Coordinates of C-alpha atoms in Angstrom, one line a residue:
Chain G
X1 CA 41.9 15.1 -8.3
X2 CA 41.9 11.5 -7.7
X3 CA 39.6 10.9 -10.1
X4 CA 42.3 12.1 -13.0
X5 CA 44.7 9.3 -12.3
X6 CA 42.1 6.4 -12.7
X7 CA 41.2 4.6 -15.8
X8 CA 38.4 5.9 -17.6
X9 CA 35.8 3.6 -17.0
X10 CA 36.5 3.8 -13.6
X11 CA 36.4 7.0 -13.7
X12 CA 33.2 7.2 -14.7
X13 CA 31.9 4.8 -11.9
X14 CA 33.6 6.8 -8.8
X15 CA 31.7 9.6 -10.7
X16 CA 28.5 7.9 -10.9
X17 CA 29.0 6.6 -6.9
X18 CA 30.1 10.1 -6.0
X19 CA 26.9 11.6 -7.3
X20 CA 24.6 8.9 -5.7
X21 CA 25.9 9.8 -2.4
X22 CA 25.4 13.0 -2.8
X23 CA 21.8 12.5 -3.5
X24 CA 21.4 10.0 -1.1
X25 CA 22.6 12.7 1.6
X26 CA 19.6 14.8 0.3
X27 CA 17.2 12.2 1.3
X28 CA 14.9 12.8 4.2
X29 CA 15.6 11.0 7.0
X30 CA 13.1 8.2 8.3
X31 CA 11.2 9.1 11.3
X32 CA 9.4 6.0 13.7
X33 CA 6.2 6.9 15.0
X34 CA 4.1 6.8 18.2
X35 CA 1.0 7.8 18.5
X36 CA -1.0 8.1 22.1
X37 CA -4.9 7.8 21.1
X38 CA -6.1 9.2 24.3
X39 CA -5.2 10.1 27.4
X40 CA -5.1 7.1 29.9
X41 CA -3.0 5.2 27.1
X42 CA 0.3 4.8 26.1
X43 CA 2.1 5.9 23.2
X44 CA 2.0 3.1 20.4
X45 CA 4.0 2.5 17.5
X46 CA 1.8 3.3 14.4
X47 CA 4.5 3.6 11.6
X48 CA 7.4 5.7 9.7
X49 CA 7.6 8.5 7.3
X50 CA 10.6 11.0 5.6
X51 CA 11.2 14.2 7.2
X52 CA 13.7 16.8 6.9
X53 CA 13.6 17.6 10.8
X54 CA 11.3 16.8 14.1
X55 CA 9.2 19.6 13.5
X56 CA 8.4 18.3 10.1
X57 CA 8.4 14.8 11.1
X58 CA 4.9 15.5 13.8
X59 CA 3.8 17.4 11.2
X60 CA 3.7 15.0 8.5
X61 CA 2.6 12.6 11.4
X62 CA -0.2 14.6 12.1
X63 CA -1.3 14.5 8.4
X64 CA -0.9 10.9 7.8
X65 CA -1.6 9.2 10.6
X66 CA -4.3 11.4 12.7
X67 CA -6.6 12.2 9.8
X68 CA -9.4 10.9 11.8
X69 CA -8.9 11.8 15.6
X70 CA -6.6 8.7 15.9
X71 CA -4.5 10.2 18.9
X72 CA -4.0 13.2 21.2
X73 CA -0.2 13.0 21.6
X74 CA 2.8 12.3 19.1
X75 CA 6.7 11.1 19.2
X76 CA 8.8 11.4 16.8
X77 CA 12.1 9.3 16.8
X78 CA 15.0 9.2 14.0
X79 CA 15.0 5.2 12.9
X80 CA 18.8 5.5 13.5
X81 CA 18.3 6.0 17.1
X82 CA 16.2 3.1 17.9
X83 CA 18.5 -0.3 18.6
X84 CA 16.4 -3.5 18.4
X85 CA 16.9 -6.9 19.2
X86 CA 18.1 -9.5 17.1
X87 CA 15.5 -12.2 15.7
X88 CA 18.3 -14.8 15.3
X89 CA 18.8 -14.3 18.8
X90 CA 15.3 -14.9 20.0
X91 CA 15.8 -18.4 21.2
X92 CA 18.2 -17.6 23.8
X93 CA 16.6 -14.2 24.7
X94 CA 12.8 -15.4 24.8
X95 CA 13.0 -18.8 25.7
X96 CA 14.2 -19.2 29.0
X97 CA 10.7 -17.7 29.9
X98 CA 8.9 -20.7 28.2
X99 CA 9.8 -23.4 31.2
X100 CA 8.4 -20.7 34.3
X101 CA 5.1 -21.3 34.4
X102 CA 5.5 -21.1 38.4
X103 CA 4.9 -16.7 37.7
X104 CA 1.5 -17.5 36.5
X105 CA -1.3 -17.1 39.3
X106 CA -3.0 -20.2 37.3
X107 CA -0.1 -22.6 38.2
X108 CA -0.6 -22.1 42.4
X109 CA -3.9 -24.9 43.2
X110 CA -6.3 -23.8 46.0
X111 CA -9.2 -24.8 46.8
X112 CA -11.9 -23.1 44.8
X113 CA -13.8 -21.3 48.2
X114 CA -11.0 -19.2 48.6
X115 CA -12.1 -15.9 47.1
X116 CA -10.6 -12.5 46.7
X117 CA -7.4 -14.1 45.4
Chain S
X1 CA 26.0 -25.1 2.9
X2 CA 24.0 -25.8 0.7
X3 CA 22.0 -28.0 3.5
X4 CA 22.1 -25.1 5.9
X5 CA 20.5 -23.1 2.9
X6 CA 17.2 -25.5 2.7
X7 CA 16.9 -25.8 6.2
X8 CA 16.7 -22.2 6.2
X9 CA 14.3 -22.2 3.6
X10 CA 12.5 -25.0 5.6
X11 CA 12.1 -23.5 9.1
X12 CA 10.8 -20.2 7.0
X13 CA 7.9 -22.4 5.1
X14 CA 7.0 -24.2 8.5
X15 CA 6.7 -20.4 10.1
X16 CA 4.6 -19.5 7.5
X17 CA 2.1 -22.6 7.5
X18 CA 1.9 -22.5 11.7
X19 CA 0.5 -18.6 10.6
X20 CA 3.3 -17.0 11.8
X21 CA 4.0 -13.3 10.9
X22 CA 7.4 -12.4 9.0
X23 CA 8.8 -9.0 10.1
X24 CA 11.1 -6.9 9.2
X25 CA 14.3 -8.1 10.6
X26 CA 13.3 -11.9 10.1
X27 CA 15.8 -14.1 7.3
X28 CA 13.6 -14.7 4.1
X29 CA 14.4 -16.3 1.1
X30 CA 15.6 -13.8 -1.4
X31 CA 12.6 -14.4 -3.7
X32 CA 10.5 -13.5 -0.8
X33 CA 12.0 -10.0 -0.5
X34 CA 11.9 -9.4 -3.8
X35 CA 8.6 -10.5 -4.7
X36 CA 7.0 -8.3 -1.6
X37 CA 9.3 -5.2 -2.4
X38 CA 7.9 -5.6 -6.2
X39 CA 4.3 -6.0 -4.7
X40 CA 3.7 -3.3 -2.4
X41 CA 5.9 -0.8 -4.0
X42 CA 3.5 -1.8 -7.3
X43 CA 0.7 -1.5 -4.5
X44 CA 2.0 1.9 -3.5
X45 CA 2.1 3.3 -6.8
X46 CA -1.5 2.6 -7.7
X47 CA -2.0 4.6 -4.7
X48 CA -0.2 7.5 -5.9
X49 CA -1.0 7.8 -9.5
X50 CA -4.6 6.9 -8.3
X51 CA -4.8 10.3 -6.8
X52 CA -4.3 11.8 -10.6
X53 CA -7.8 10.9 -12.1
X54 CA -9.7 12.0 -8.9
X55 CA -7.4 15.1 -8.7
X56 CA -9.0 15.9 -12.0
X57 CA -12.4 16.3 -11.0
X58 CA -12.3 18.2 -7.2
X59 CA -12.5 21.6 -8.8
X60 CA -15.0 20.7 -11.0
X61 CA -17.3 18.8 -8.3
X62 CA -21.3 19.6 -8.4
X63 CA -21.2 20.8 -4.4
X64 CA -19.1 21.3 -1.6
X65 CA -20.1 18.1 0.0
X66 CA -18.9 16.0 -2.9
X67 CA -15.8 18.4 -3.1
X68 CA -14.6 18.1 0.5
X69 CA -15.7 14.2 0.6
X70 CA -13.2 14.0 -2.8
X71 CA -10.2 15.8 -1.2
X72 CA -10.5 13.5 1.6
X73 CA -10.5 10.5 -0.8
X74 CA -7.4 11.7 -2.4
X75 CA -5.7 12.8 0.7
X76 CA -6.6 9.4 2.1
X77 CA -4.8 7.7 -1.2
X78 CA -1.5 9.9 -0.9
X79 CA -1.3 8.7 3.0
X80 CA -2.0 5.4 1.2
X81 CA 0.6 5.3 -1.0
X82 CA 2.8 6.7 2.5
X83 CA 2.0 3.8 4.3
X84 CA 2.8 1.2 2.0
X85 CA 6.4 2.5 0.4
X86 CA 7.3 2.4 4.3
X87 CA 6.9 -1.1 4.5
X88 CA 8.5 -1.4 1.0
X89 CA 11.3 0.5 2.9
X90 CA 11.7 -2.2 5.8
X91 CA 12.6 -4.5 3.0
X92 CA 16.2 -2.9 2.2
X93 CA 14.8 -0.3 -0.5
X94 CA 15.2 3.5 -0.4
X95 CA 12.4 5.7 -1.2
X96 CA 14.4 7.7 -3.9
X97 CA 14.8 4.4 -5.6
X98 CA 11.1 3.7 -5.6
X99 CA 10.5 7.6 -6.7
X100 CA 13.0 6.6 -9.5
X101 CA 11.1 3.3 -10.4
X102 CA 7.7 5.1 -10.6
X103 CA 8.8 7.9 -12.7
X104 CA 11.0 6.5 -14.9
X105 CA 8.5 4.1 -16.4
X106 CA 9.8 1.3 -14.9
X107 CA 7.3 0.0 -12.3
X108 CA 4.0 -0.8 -12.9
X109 CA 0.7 0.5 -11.0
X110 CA -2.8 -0.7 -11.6
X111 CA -3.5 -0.8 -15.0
X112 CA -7.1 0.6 -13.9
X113 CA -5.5 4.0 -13.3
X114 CA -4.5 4.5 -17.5
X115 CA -8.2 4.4 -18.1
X116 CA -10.0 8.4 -18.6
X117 CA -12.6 9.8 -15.8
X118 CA -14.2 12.0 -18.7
X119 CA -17.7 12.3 -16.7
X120 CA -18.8 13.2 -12.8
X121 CA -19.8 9.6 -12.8
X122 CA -17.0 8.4 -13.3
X123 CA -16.2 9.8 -9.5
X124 CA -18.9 7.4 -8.8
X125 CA -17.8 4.5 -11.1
X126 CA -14.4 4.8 -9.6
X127 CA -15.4 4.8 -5.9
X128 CA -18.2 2.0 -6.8
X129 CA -16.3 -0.5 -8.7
X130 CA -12.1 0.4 -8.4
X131 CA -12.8 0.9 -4.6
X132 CA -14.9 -1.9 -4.2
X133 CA -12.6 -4.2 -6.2
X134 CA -9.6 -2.9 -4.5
X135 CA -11.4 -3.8 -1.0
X136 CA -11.3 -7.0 -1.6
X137 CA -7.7 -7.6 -2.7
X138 CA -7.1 -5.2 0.3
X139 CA -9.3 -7.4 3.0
X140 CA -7.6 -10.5 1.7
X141 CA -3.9 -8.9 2.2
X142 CA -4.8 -7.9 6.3
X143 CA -4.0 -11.5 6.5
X144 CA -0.4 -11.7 4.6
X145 CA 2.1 -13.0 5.8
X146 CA 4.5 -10.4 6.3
X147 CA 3.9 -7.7 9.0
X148 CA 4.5 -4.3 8.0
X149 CA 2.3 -4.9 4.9
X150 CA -0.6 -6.3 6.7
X151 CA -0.2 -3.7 9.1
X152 CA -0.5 -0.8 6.3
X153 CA -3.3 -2.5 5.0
X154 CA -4.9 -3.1 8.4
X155 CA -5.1 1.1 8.3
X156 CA -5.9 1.2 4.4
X157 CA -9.0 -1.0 5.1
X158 CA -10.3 0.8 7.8
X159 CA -9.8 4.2 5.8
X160 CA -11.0 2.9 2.6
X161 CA -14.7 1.7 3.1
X162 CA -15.5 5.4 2.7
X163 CA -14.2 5.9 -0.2
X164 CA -16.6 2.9 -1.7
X165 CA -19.9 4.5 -0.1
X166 CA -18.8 7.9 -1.1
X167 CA -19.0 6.4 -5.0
X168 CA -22.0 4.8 -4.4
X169 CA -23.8 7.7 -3.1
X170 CA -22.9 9.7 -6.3
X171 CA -24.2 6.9 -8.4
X172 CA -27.2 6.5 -6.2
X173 CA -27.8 10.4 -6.5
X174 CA -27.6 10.5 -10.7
X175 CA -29.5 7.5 -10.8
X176 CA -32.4 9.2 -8.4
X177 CA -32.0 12.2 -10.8
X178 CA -33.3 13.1 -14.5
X179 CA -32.9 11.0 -17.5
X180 CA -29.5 12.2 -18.6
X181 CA -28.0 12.2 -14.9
X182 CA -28.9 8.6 -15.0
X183 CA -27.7 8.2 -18.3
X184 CA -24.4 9.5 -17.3
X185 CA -24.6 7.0 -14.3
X186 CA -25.0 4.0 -16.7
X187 CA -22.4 5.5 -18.9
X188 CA -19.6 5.3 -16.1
X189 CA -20.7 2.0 -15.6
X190 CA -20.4 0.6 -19.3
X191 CA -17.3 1.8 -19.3
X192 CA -15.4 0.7 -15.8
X193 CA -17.0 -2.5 -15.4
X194 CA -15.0 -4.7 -17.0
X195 CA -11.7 -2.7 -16.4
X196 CA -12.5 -3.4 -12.5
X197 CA -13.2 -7.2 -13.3
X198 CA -9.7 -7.0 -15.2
X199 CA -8.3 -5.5 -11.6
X200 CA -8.1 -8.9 -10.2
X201 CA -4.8 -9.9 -12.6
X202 CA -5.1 -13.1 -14.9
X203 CA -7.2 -16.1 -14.7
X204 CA -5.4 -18.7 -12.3
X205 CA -4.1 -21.1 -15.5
X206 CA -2.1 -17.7 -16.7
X207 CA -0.9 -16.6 -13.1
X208 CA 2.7 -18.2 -12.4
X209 CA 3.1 -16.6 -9.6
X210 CA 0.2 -17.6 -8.0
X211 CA 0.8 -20.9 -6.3
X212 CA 4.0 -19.8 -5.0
X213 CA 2.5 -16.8 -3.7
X214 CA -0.3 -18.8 -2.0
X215 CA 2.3 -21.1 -0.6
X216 CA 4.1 -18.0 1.5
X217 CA 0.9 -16.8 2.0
X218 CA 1.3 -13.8 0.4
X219 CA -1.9 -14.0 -1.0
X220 CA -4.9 -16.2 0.4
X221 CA -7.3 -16.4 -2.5
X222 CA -6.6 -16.4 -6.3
X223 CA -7.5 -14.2 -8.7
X224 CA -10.8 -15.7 -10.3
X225 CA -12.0 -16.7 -6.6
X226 CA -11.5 -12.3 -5.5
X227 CA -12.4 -11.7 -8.9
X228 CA -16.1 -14.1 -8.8
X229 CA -16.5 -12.6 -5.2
X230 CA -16.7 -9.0 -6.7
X231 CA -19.5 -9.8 -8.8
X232 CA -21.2 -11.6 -6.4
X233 CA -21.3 -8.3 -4.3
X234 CA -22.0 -5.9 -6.9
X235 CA -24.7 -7.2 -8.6
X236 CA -27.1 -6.7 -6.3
X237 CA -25.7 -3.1 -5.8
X238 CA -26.2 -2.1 -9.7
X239 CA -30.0 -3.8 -9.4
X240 CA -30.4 -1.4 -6.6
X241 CA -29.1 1.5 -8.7
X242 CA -31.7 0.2 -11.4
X243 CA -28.7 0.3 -13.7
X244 CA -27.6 -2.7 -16.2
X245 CA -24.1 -4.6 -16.0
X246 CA -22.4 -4.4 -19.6
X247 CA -22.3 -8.3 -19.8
X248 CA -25.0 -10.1 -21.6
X249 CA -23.6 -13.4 -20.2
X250 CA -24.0 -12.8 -16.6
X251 CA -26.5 -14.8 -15.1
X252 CA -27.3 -16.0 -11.4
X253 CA -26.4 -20.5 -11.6
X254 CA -28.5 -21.5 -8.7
X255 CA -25.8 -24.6 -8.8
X256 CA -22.4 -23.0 -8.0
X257 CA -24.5 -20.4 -5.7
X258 CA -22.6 -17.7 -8.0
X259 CA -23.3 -15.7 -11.1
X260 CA -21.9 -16.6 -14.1
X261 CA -20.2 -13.9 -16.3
X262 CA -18.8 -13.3 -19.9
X263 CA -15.7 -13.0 -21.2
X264 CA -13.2 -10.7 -20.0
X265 CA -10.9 -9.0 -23.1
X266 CA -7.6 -10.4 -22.2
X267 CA -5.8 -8.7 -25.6
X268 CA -7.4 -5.2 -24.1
X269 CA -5.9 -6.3 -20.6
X270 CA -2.3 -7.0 -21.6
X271 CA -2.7 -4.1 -24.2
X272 CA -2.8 -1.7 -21.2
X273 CA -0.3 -3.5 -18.9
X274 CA 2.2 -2.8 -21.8
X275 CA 1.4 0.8 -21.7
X276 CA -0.5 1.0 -24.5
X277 CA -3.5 2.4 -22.4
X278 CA -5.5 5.7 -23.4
X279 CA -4.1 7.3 -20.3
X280 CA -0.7 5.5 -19.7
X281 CA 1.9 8.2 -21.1
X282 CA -0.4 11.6 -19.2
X283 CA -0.7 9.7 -15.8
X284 CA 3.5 9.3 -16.0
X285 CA 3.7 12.9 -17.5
X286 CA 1.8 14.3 -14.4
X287 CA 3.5 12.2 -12.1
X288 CA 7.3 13.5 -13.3
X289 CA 5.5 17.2 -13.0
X290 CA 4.6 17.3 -9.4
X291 CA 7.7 15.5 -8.6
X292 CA 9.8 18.4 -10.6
X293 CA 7.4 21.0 -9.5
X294 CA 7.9 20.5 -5.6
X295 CA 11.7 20.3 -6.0
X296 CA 12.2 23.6 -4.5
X297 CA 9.9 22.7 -1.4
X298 CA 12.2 19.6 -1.1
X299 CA 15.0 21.8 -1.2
X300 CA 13.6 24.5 0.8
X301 CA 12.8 22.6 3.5
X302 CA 16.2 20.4 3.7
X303 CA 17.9 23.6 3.7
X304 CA 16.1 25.0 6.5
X305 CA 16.3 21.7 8.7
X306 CA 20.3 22.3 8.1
X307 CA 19.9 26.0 9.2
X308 CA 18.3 25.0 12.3
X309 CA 20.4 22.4 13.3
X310 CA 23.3 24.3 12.9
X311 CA 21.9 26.9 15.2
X312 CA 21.3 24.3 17.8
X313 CA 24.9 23.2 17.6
X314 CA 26.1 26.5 18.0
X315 CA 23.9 27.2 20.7
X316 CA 24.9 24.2 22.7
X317 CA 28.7 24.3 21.7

């Protein structure tokens, strides 16, 4: 209705925009992917696909990324869901770890016929 | 702002030459974006329309052994192509727009692809020479600078050295056959050689893009040094097959510790990069098929994702 009162060029945009959206709602989500290569291990990160749903999303994981016994064990999560950290940020989140070398067994001097330590 | 701009630009270029990896979430100079989302969606392409000569020949394969060992191939090339448009993806670029780019005509693949497989050699040829060539673009990019793409071709690499011996092996088996299963064998040969030297891209002196792409280390050796190492390797490998490379100028020079070779036809090379090639308009024809063809399975299954989640809502409402 909107769409009547505006210019016709415009027009034509909000129609183009509209129908872009509505494709772009048709797309599959993107699913992350872990995979757990054998028991005893943890679940890595091994890479992202489209899927309409979870169910979908393991079984496209199974296809594309366990085509030659890479893992035992899959997760699926929706991208969306996962919340990382920032990379501009990195100084003031990584850094303060650089000066400590006082957690590192190596930075404790004994004398070297202590053993079992 | 203009000075915060190169300094930017200049703590990128010092991450890059300390080997640093780029990822995903990193700032990068605009070009830098651009240039990898043009790459490995071009990269992912070639995987994709690569699966169309192949798909040709897997009903039509001599045994069951070469027929399963060809699906595999191809199914290995569509998980390919999966990898790569994901880390296209992590670049700010949807997949519908890269479906768009490859169907419409606009984005390129490897030219390779526009060339017929008329013969069961060619299966050979193809996993021979394309694979081998594409190897050895593929080893160079584990090394690139930006994560998700070495990554993908970390997994491409290790899938893909199959795919070369599985080619071999059919060339080794025509060649160990009668006359005219040899003379097949020699024919897929003539004819792919130097389409698989022209796989390597221009000589250096016609490659703008080269030197900045070394600098971001996008790419860590140039085109005539990937394109000399190829026929370094596969000489030997014909002389095994007792079959003869189409080049009457290629000779070993005991000086540069390489083989010389001829001429490539550079008119024939840009010829097909325009779309003039013999296969150019069936490859995009196919390619706009499948994608129309498995609409309703697109469909079908969005539709049913919906159902189910709106019976899980009810459920938990």
């Amino acid at each position: 209705m909107q769409l009547q009162l505006m210019p016709r060029n415009r027009q034509k945009k909000e129609q183009r925009k509209q129908h872009k959206s509505n494709n772009m709602n048709k797309e599959w989500p993107i699913w992350e992917i872990f995979i757990r290569s054998k028991n005893g291990l943890e679940h890595r990160h091994c890479g992202s696909l489209h899927a309409a749903d979870e169910d979908m999303a393991i079984q496209n994981a199974r296809d594309v990324y366990t085509r030659r016994q890479e893992g035992v064990s899959i997760w699926v999560v929706e991208s969306k869901h996962i919340t990382a950290s920032n990379p501009e940020k990195n100084g003031e989140m990584f850094e303060p770890a650089a000066d400590k070398v006082y957690r590192h067994p190596t930075f404790y001097e004994l004398p070297d016929e202590i053993k079992h330590m | 702002m203009e000075n915060k701009t190169l300094s930017l630009e200049e703590q990128f270029q010092n991450r890059i030459d300390s080997g640093e990896n780029i990822e995903a979430k990193d700032w990068m100079p605009e070009k830098y974006r651009k240039t990898h989302i043009r790459q490995i969606s071009q990269h992912a392409h070639s995987e994709v329309v690569g699966m169309l000569p192949e798909g040709n020949w897997i009903s039509r394969a001599p045994s069951l052994r070469r027929k399963v060992a060809l699906l595999a191939k191809v199914q290995d090339e569509a998980g390919h192509g999966l990898y790569l448009y994901s880390a296209a993806e992590t670049l700010g670029i949807s997949r519908e727009e890269l479906n768009e780019q490859l169907n419409s005509g606009r984005a390129k693949y490897s030219s390779i692809f526009n060339y017929p497989t008329i013969s069961w050699a060619d299966m050979g040829a193809v996993g021979w020479l394309v694979d081998g060539a594409a190897i050895i673009n593929q080893v160079m990019l584990t090394k690139t600078s930006y994560g998700p793409y070495a990554r993908a071709m970390v997994r491409i690499c290790k899938e893909e050295s199959f795919h070369q011996r599985q080619g071999y092996e059919i060339m080794l088996s025509l060649c160990n056959g009668t006359e005219a299963q040899k003379a097949m064998a020699q024919d897929a040969l003539n004819r792919w050689w130097w389409p698989s030297m022209m796989m390597f891209g221009p000589r250096d002196e016609d490659s703008p893009n080269t030197e900045q792409s070394m600098k971001w280390k996008i790419k860590k050796k140039t085109n005539d040094e990937l394109r000399q190492q190829f026929v370094d390797q596969t000489v030997p490998q014909a002389e095994i097959l007792g079959l003869t490379i189409p080049d009457k100028d290629l000779k070993w020079n005991e000086e540069r510790g390489h083989y010389d070779f001829g001429t490539i036809d550079w008119d024939e090379f840009w010829d097909v990069v325009k779309g003039n090639g013999l296969m150019n308009e069936k490859r995009l024809k196919d390619r706009n098929e499948a994608w129309d063809e498995g609409k309703w399975v697109r469909d079908a299954a969005s539709a049913y994702a919906e159902k189910q989640a709106e019976k899980r809502a009810k459920k938990t409402a």
